[in-house]
Amino acid sequence: MTRALYANYNGPLYQVERASDAKLRDIGVLAPGGYANAAAQDAFCFNANCVITRIYDQSPSHNDLTIEGGGGNGAPDTGAPANALALTVGGHQVYGLEISAGMGYRNDATLGVAKNGEPESMYMVASGTHVNNHCCFDYGNAELNNKDNGNGHMDAINLSTICKTGGCQGSGPWVRADLENGLFPPTTELVQDPSNTLGSMPYLTALLKNNGQSSFALKVGNAQSGKLTTTYSGSEPTAKSGYSPMHQEGAIVLGTGGDNSNGSIGSFFEGVMTAGVSTEDADSAVQANIVSAGYGSPTGLAGVLALNSEISLRSLSSCCSNSYLGHGGSASDKAVVTAIPSASTAAALQDVTWIIRRGLANSSCISLEAQSYPGDYLRQDKLELYRGPDDGTAQFAQDSTFCPLAANGGQSGIAFQSVEYPTALIRNYDLKGYLATFNGPNSWDTSIGFADDASWIVSRPLAH
Ligand code: AHR
């Protein structure tokens, strides 16, 4: 999605379809071997809904992924919204693939993918902050008929908080191998991650290598820095038959289980599958290359009201000096207005840092992406503000699009008007974020303090 993975690749990375006229557009690279040309997508999709219809395989095998059809355990999938997951890689604004429930990609007629016990490796760059415990955010080898054909018929990386066996250590997410009818090894056999570091990584590398006969290994790392850690290296599952040797079928799946179980969510940025098991040196070189690509690098703009600018929003409420609009740091948390003392933790600073993105429902307005949760936006629900992942619905786009206005009542700041409720502005009330209408029916609509509470100073980002 984000960049060429061959030094001289100059072809398409992915294809989008514009809903209004069903026209297709390939999105390529800015230069041979370079980053995705997101500007081409932005121009083609300006004020239009686009979905990702094809992810090109850059290899000569041309094992492109298209939207997955029905399977043994899931109706045909839909395509992911093309604008859901803006990010900066190496200083270039690009888009990733944001998978919500019901979305997935597949190729059931591949060339050169491991079958019946052949060795293979694969990695993906994904997000530890966009996961759930539903089956199955997978990338890798799966069945040719989209059905569960039995143990060992899959060999895919899974990133999730699924804990079916109990006894899971921490709250996840975990990187495991989906070898069909189970994620392996049990989390108790993984190198432990007691402080749950994967869950706070916006960009992580997950790698699976399987000799197809007797053993497999998993590695994880931070896609922004450092090296990979081997979290498992051992035998194929032995408690049940069918895994040793493996029975891979050679389809490629992305975002669902082998039988198209599609309740999972996840984010995907890039991935590779190889014929044969990669060497340790190759794994390390891949991780070094991913780190050098610069996932989540600064956008290059900060503190200004402009697309891709990283900002914090300081409240002008009389109650709250040095207080900023943020999210509480977990998926269900309401937006809060928090005082930020100079000794604040890195996490607290991240929670009040946003990136201004093109409005999801109106390209002339804006959406506010949480800097440390790629693909999550400030959104309203029943007029209260939360952070949540773009699920590709028109409702979410409406809920998360705001038009900046000159602030009310002579204030010096900016007001943010909801496109969904044009009388409503983002307001600090009782240290929480609301959509408020002057003198409206809700407690947070009170006229007292309204002008101050609905005015914000666009300031330098407190994180980065
Ligand atoms: O192995 C876990 C899942 O179980 C597979 O992805 C799916 O095919 C089956 O339902």
Coordinates of C-alpha atoms and ligand atoms in Angstrom, one line a residue:
M1 CA 0.0 0.0 0.0
T2 CA 2.6 2.5 1.0
R3 CA 5.7 2.0 -1.0
A4 CA 7.6 0.0 -3.6
L5 CA 9.2 -3.1 -2.2
Y6 CA 11.6 -3.6 -5.1
A7 CA 14.4 -1.0 -5.6
N8 CA 13.2 -0.2 -9.1
Y9 CA 9.5 -1.1 -8.9
N10 CA 7.5 1.5 -11.0
G11 CA 4.1 -0.2 -11.3
P12 CA 0.8 0.2 -9.5
L13 CA 0.5 -0.3 -5.7
Y14 CA -3.2 -0.5 -5.4
Q15 CA -6.4 0.4 -7.2
V16 CA -9.3 2.4 -6.0
E17 CA -12.9 2.6 -7.3
R18 CA -14.9 5.8 -7.1
A19 CA -18.5 5.0 -6.0
S20 CA -20.1 7.9 -7.9
D21 CA -19.2 6.6 -11.4
A22 CA -17.6 3.2 -10.7
K23 CA -14.4 4.5 -12.4
L24 CA -11.1 2.8 -11.4
R25 CA -7.7 4.4 -10.8
D26 CA -4.4 2.7 -10.2
I27 CA -2.3 4.4 -7.5
G28 CA 1.4 4.1 -8.3
V29 CA 4.7 5.3 -6.9
L30 CA 6.1 8.9 -6.9
A31 CA 9.3 7.5 -8.4
P32 CA 10.7 4.1 -9.2
G33 CA 11.3 2.2 -5.9
G34 CA 9.5 5.0 -4.0
Y35 CA 6.5 5.9 -1.9
A36 CA 2.8 5.8 -3.0
N37 CA 1.4 8.7 -4.9
A38 CA -1.4 9.6 -2.5
A39 CA -2.0 12.9 -4.2
A40 CA -3.3 11.0 -7.3
Q41 CA -5.8 9.3 -5.0
D42 CA -6.8 12.6 -3.3
A43 CA -7.4 14.2 -6.7
F44 CA -9.4 11.2 -8.1
C45 CA -11.4 10.8 -4.8
F46 CA -12.0 14.5 -4.0
N47 CA -15.4 14.7 -2.4
A48 CA -16.2 11.2 -3.5
N49 CA -16.2 7.8 -1.8
C50 CA -13.4 5.5 -3.0
V51 CA -12.8 2.0 -1.9
I52 CA -9.7 -0.1 -2.4
T53 CA -10.5 -2.8 -5.0
R54 CA -7.1 -4.3 -5.7
I55 CA -3.8 -4.6 -4.0
Y56 CA -1.1 -5.3 -6.5
D57 CA 1.5 -7.9 -6.0
Q58 CA 4.7 -6.2 -7.1
S59 CA 6.4 -9.5 -7.8
P60 CA 6.5 -11.1 -11.3
S61 CA 3.9 -13.6 -10.0
H62 CA 1.2 -10.9 -10.0
N63 CA -0.7 -12.5 -7.2
D64 CA -2.9 -9.4 -6.8
L65 CA -5.5 -9.4 -4.0
T66 CA -9.0 -8.4 -4.8
I67 CA -12.1 -8.1 -2.5
E68 CA -12.8 -11.5 -1.0
G69 CA -15.9 -13.4 -2.0
G70 CA -18.1 -15.5 0.3
G71 CA -16.7 -18.3 2.3
G72 CA -17.6 -21.1 4.6
N73 CA -18.1 -18.6 7.4
G74 CA -18.8 -15.2 6.0
A75 CA -20.7 -13.3 3.3
P76 CA -18.8 -11.7 0.5
D77 CA -16.6 -8.9 1.8
T78 CA -16.6 -5.2 1.0
G79 CA -13.6 -3.1 0.1
A80 CA -11.9 -0.9 2.6
P81 CA -12.3 2.9 2.3
A82 CA -9.4 4.4 0.5
N83 CA -9.1 7.4 2.8
A84 CA -9.4 5.8 6.2
L85 CA -5.8 5.4 7.1
A86 CA -3.7 8.4 6.2
L87 CA -0.1 8.3 7.5
T88 CA 3.3 9.6 6.8
V89 CA 6.1 7.3 5.7
G90 CA 9.5 8.9 5.2
G91 CA 8.0 12.3 5.0
H92 CA 5.4 11.3 2.4
Q93 CA 1.7 11.2 3.1
V94 CA 0.3 7.8 2.0
Y95 CA -2.6 5.6 2.8
G96 CA -2.7 2.2 4.5
L97 CA -5.5 -0.4 4.4
E98 CA -8.0 -0.1 7.3
I99 CA -9.9 -3.4 7.7
S100 CA -13.2 -3.3 9.6
A101 CA -15.5 -6.2 10.2
G102 CA -16.9 -7.5 6.8
M103 CA -13.8 -6.5 4.8
G104 CA -11.1 -8.7 3.3
Y105 CA -9.0 -9.4 0.3
R106 CA -7.9 -12.6 -1.3
N107 CA -6.4 -14.4 -4.3
D108 CA -7.5 -18.0 -4.8
A109 CA -5.5 -18.5 -8.0
T110 CA -1.9 -17.8 -7.2
L111 CA 1.5 -18.6 -8.7
G112 CA 4.4 -19.8 -6.7
V113 CA 2.8 -19.8 -3.2
A114 CA 3.8 -22.7 -0.9
K115 CA 1.6 -25.8 -1.0
N116 CA 1.4 -29.1 0.9
G117 CA 4.3 -28.7 3.3
E118 CA 6.5 -26.4 1.3
P119 CA 8.5 -23.9 3.3
E120 CA 7.6 -20.2 3.3
S121 CA 8.1 -16.9 5.2
M122 CA 5.9 -13.8 5.4
Y123 CA 5.8 -10.5 7.2
M124 CA 3.4 -7.6 7.4
V125 CA 3.6 -4.1 8.8
A126 CA 0.4 -3.7 10.8
S127 CA -0.9 -1.6 13.7
G128 CA -1.0 -2.8 17.3
T129 CA -3.5 -0.1 18.1
H130 CA -6.3 -1.4 15.7
V131 CA -7.1 -4.9 16.7
N132 CA -10.0 -7.0 18.2
N133 CA -10.8 -10.4 19.4
H134 CA -12.8 -11.6 16.5
C135 CA -11.7 -14.1 13.8
C136 CA -9.4 -13.4 12.0
F137 CA -7.1 -10.5 11.0
D138 CA -4.7 -12.7 8.9
Y139 CA -2.2 -12.3 6.2
G140 CA -0.8 -15.3 4.5
N141 CA -1.5 -18.7 3.0
A142 CA -5.1 -20.0 3.0
E143 CA -7.6 -22.3 1.4
L144 CA -8.4 -22.1 -2.3
N145 CA -12.1 -22.4 -1.8
N146 CA -12.5 -20.0 1.1
K147 CA -13.5 -22.8 3.4
D148 CA -12.1 -24.5 6.5
N149 CA -10.5 -27.5 4.9
G150 CA -8.9 -28.8 8.1
N151 CA -5.8 -28.5 10.3
G152 CA -2.7 -27.3 8.5
H153 CA -4.5 -25.9 5.5
M154 CA -3.5 -22.4 6.5
D155 CA -0.2 -20.7 7.3
A156 CA -0.9 -17.0 8.0
I157 CA 0.2 -14.3 10.4
N158 CA -2.6 -13.4 12.8
L159 CA -2.6 -10.2 14.9
S160 CA -5.5 -10.0 17.4
T161 CA -6.5 -10.2 21.0
I162 CA -8.3 -13.5 20.5
C163 CA -7.8 -15.6 23.7
K164 CA -9.9 -18.7 23.2
T165 CA -7.8 -21.0 25.2
G166 CA -7.7 -18.9 28.3
G167 CA -4.5 -18.4 30.3
C168 CA -3.5 -15.6 28.0
Q169 CA -0.7 -13.4 29.3
G170 CA -1.5 -9.7 29.3
S171 CA -4.3 -8.3 27.2
G172 CA -2.6 -8.5 23.9
P173 CA -2.6 -8.1 21.0
W174 CA -0.5 -11.2 20.1
V175 CA 1.2 -12.2 16.9
R176 CA 0.5 -15.9 16.2
A177 CA 0.3 -18.3 13.3
D178 CA -3.2 -19.1 12.0
L179 CA -2.5 -22.7 10.9
E180 CA -6.3 -23.4 10.6
N181 CA -8.6 -24.3 13.5
G182 CA -6.3 -22.5 15.9
L183 CA -3.8 -19.7 16.5
F184 CA -0.4 -21.1 17.5
P185 CA 1.4 -21.3 19.7
P186 CA -0.8 -20.7 22.8
T187 CA 0.1 -17.3 24.2
T188 CA 1.6 -19.0 27.2
E189 CA 4.3 -20.4 24.9
L190 CA 5.2 -17.0 23.4
V191 CA 8.0 -14.9 24.7
Q192 CA 6.0 -12.8 27.1
D193 CA 5.2 -9.1 26.6
P194 CA 4.1 -8.3 30.1
S195 CA 4.0 -4.6 29.6
N196 CA 1.8 -5.1 26.5
T197 CA 4.2 -3.2 24.3
L198 CA 2.6 -4.4 21.0
G199 CA -0.7 -2.8 22.0
S200 CA 0.8 0.6 22.1
M201 CA 2.7 0.3 18.8
P202 CA 1.0 2.2 16.0
Y203 CA 3.3 0.4 13.6
L204 CA 4.7 -3.1 14.2
T205 CA 6.4 -5.8 12.1
A206 CA 5.1 -9.3 12.4
L207 CA 6.9 -12.2 10.8
L208 CA 6.2 -15.9 10.4
K209 CA 8.4 -18.5 9.0
N210 CA 7.4 -22.1 8.6
N211 CA 9.4 -25.0 7.2
G212 CA 6.2 -26.7 6.4
Q213 CA 7.3 -30.0 7.9
S214 CA 8.0 -29.7 11.5
S215 CA 8.6 -26.3 12.9
F216 CA 7.7 -22.6 12.6
A217 CA 8.9 -19.3 14.2
L218 CA 7.4 -15.9 14.9
K219 CA 9.1 -12.6 15.2
V220 CA 7.8 -9.2 16.2
G221 CA 9.3 -5.7 16.3
N222 CA 8.5 -2.1 16.4
A223 CA 8.3 -1.0 12.7
Q224 CA 9.6 2.4 13.8
S225 CA 12.8 1.4 15.6
G226 CA 14.9 -1.5 16.8
K227 CA 15.2 -5.1 15.9
L228 CA 12.9 -8.1 15.7
T229 CA 12.5 -10.4 18.7
T230 CA 11.8 -14.1 18.2
T231 CA 8.7 -14.8 20.2
Y232 CA 8.4 -18.4 19.2
S233 CA 10.6 -21.0 17.6
G234 CA 9.5 -24.6 17.9
S235 CA 7.5 -27.4 16.6
E236 CA 4.3 -27.4 14.7
P237 CA 1.3 -28.1 16.9
T238 CA 1.3 -31.7 17.9
A239 CA -1.7 -32.0 20.2
K240 CA -3.9 -32.3 17.1
S241 CA -3.0 -34.0 13.9
G242 CA -2.7 -32.3 10.5
Y243 CA -0.1 -29.7 11.2
S244 CA 3.0 -31.7 10.7
P245 CA 3.5 -31.7 7.8
M246 CA 1.4 -28.7 6.8
H247 CA -1.2 -28.9 4.0
Q248 CA -1.1 -25.3 2.7
E249 CA -3.2 -24.7 -0.3
G250 CA -1.6 -21.6 -1.7
A251 CA -4.3 -19.0 -1.7
I252 CA -3.4 -15.6 -0.2
V253 CA -5.7 -14.0 2.4
L254 CA -5.6 -10.5 4.0
G255 CA -8.0 -9.4 6.7
T256 CA -10.1 -12.5 7.3
G257 CA -9.7 -16.1 8.3
G258 CA -9.3 -19.0 5.9
D259 CA -13.0 -19.6 5.7
N260 CA -13.6 -15.8 5.4
S261 CA -14.5 -15.4 9.1
N262 CA -14.6 -11.6 8.9
G263 CA -15.4 -10.1 12.3
S264 CA -11.9 -8.9 12.8
I265 CA -10.4 -5.5 12.4
G266 CA -6.8 -4.5 11.6
S267 CA -4.5 -2.2 9.7
F268 CA -2.1 -3.3 6.9
F269 CA 0.6 -1.2 5.4
E270 CA 2.9 -3.6 3.5
G271 CA 3.6 -7.3 3.4
V272 CA 5.6 -10.0 1.6
M273 CA 5.3 -13.7 1.2
T274 CA 8.3 -15.7 0.1
A275 CA 8.8 -19.2 -1.4
G276 CA 11.2 -20.8 1.0
V277 CA 12.2 -19.9 4.5
S278 CA 14.0 -16.6 4.9
T279 CA 17.4 -16.5 6.6
E280 CA 17.9 -14.8 9.9
D281 CA 20.0 -12.2 8.2
A282 CA 17.2 -11.5 5.7
D283 CA 14.7 -11.1 8.5
S284 CA 17.0 -8.5 10.1
A285 CA 17.6 -6.7 6.9
V286 CA 13.9 -6.5 6.2
Q287 CA 13.3 -5.0 9.7
A288 CA 16.1 -2.5 9.2
N289 CA 14.6 -1.5 5.8
I290 CA 11.2 -1.1 7.3
V291 CA 12.6 1.1 10.1
S292 CA 14.5 3.1 7.5
A293 CA 11.4 3.7 5.5
G294 CA 10.1 5.9 8.3
Y295 CA 6.7 4.8 9.3
G296 CA 4.9 7.5 11.2
S297 CA 7.5 10.1 10.6
P298 CA 6.6 13.7 11.2
T299 CA 4.3 15.0 8.6
G300 CA 6.4 18.1 8.0
L301 CA 3.7 20.5 9.1
A302 CA 2.9 21.4 12.7
G303 CA 0.8 23.8 14.7
V304 CA -1.1 25.2 11.8
L305 CA -4.6 24.7 10.5
A306 CA -3.7 22.8 7.3
L307 CA -4.0 19.3 5.9
N308 CA -1.5 16.9 7.5
S309 CA -0.6 19.3 10.2
E310 CA 0.1 17.8 13.6
I311 CA -1.6 19.9 16.2
S312 CA -2.9 20.1 19.7
L313 CA -6.1 22.0 20.5
R314 CA -5.9 24.3 23.5
S315 CA -9.2 25.1 25.2
L316 CA -10.1 28.7 25.7
S317 CA -12.6 27.9 28.5
S318 CA -12.1 30.2 31.4
C319 CA -11.9 27.2 33.8
C320 CA -9.0 25.6 32.1
S321 CA -5.7 27.1 31.4
N322 CA -3.1 25.0 29.6
S323 CA -5.8 22.3 28.9
Y324 CA -6.1 20.4 25.6
L325 CA -8.7 18.3 23.8
G326 CA -7.6 14.7 23.9
H327 CA -8.8 11.1 24.1
G328 CA -8.5 9.0 27.1
G329 CA -6.2 6.4 25.4
S330 CA -8.5 3.5 25.1
A331 CA -11.1 2.7 22.5
S332 CA -14.2 3.4 24.5
D333 CA -12.8 6.5 26.1
K334 CA -14.6 9.8 25.7
A335 CA -12.8 12.8 24.5
V336 CA -11.5 14.8 27.5
V337 CA -10.1 18.2 28.1
T338 CA -7.0 17.7 30.1
A339 CA -4.6 20.0 31.9
I340 CA -1.1 19.3 30.6
P341 CA 1.5 20.1 33.2
S342 CA 5.1 20.2 32.0
A343 CA 5.9 16.9 33.6
S344 CA 3.2 15.0 31.6
T345 CA 4.0 11.5 30.4
A346 CA 4.7 10.8 26.7
A347 CA 1.4 8.9 26.5
A348 CA -0.5 11.9 27.9
L349 CA 1.1 14.2 25.3
Q350 CA 0.2 11.7 22.6
D351 CA -3.4 11.6 23.7
V352 CA -3.7 15.4 23.0
T353 CA -2.0 15.3 19.6
W354 CA -4.0 15.1 16.4
I355 CA -3.3 15.2 12.7
I356 CA -5.5 17.3 10.5
R357 CA -6.8 15.1 7.7
R358 CA -9.0 15.8 4.8
G359 CA -12.6 15.6 6.0
L360 CA -13.9 12.0 5.7
A361 CA -17.4 13.2 4.7
N362 CA -16.4 16.5 3.0
S363 CA -13.0 17.1 1.4
S364 CA -13.3 20.8 2.1
C365 CA -13.5 20.3 5.8
I366 CA -11.3 18.3 8.2
S367 CA -11.2 15.2 10.3
L368 CA -8.9 14.8 13.3
E369 CA -6.8 11.6 13.4
A370 CA -5.4 10.6 16.7
Q371 CA -1.6 10.7 16.2
S372 CA -0.8 7.6 18.2
Y373 CA -3.8 5.6 16.8
P374 CA -3.5 5.5 13.0
G375 CA -6.9 5.4 11.4
D376 CA -8.7 6.5 14.6
Y377 CA -10.5 9.8 14.5
L378 CA -12.3 12.2 16.8
R379 CA -16.0 11.3 16.3
Q380 CA -19.4 12.1 17.8
D381 CA -21.8 9.6 19.1
K382 CA -25.0 11.0 20.6
L383 CA -23.3 14.4 20.6
E384 CA -20.5 13.2 22.8
L385 CA -17.0 13.0 21.4
Y386 CA -14.9 9.8 21.4
R387 CA -11.9 8.4 19.6
G388 CA -12.8 5.5 17.2
P389 CA -11.6 3.7 14.1
D390 CA -13.0 4.6 10.7
D391 CA -15.3 1.7 9.9
G392 CA -15.9 2.8 6.4
T393 CA -19.5 3.7 6.9
A394 CA -21.1 7.0 5.7
Q395 CA -22.3 7.4 9.3
F396 CA -18.7 7.4 10.7
A397 CA -17.6 9.9 8.0
Q398 CA -20.4 12.2 9.0
D399 CA -19.7 11.7 12.7
S400 CA -16.0 12.7 12.3
T401 CA -16.0 15.6 9.9
F402 CA -15.8 19.2 11.1
C403 CA -15.6 22.5 9.3
P404 CA -13.2 25.1 10.9
L405 CA -14.8 28.5 11.5
A406 CA -13.7 31.7 13.0
A407 CA -14.5 31.4 16.8
N408 CA -17.6 32.7 18.4
G409 CA -18.0 35.8 20.4
G410 CA -14.8 37.6 19.4
Q411 CA -12.6 34.8 20.6
S412 CA -9.2 34.5 19.0
G413 CA -9.4 30.8 18.3
I414 CA -11.1 28.4 15.9
A415 CA -14.5 26.8 16.2
F416 CA -15.2 23.4 14.7
Q417 CA -18.7 22.9 13.2
S418 CA -20.1 19.4 12.8
V419 CA -21.1 18.7 9.2
E420 CA -23.7 16.4 10.5
Y421 CA -25.3 18.8 13.0
P422 CA -24.5 22.2 11.5
T423 CA -25.7 24.1 14.5
A424 CA -23.3 22.2 16.7
L425 CA -19.7 23.1 17.6
I426 CA -17.0 21.1 19.4
R427 CA -17.2 22.2 23.0
N428 CA -15.4 21.7 26.3
Y429 CA -18.1 21.1 28.9
D430 CA -17.3 19.7 32.3
L431 CA -13.8 18.7 30.9
K432 CA -15.3 16.5 28.2
G433 CA -15.8 16.9 24.5
Y434 CA -19.3 17.5 23.1
L435 CA -21.1 18.7 20.1
A436 CA -23.0 21.7 21.5
T437 CA -25.6 24.0 20.1
F438 CA -25.9 27.4 21.7
N439 CA -28.9 27.3 24.1
G440 CA -29.9 23.8 22.9
P441 CA -31.7 21.2 25.0
N442 CA -28.7 19.4 26.5
S443 CA -26.8 20.4 29.7
W444 CA -23.7 20.9 27.6
D445 CA -25.6 23.4 25.3
T446 CA -25.8 26.1 28.0
S447 CA -25.2 29.6 26.8
I448 CA -23.1 30.3 29.9
G449 CA -19.5 30.2 28.8
F450 CA -20.4 28.9 25.3
A451 CA -18.2 31.2 23.3
D452 CA -15.1 30.3 25.4
D453 CA -15.9 26.6 25.6
A454 CA -16.4 26.3 21.8
S455 CA -13.2 28.1 20.9
W456 CA -9.9 26.4 20.5
I457 CA -6.3 27.5 19.8
V458 CA -4.6 25.4 17.2
S459 CA -1.2 25.0 18.8
R460 CA 2.0 23.1 18.2
P461 CA 1.6 19.3 18.8
L462 CA 2.5 18.4 22.3
A463 CA 3.9 15.0 21.1
H464 CA 6.5 14.5 18.3
Ligands
AHR1 O1 -7.8 -21.0 12.7 C1 -8.7 -19.9 13.0 C2 -9.8 -19.8 12.0 O2 -10.7 -20.9 12.1 C3 -9.4 -19.8 10.6 O3 -8.9 -18.7 10.1 C4 -10.7 -20.1 9.9 O4 -10.7 -20.7 8.7 C5 -11.4 -21.0 11.0 O5 -12.7 -20.6 11.2

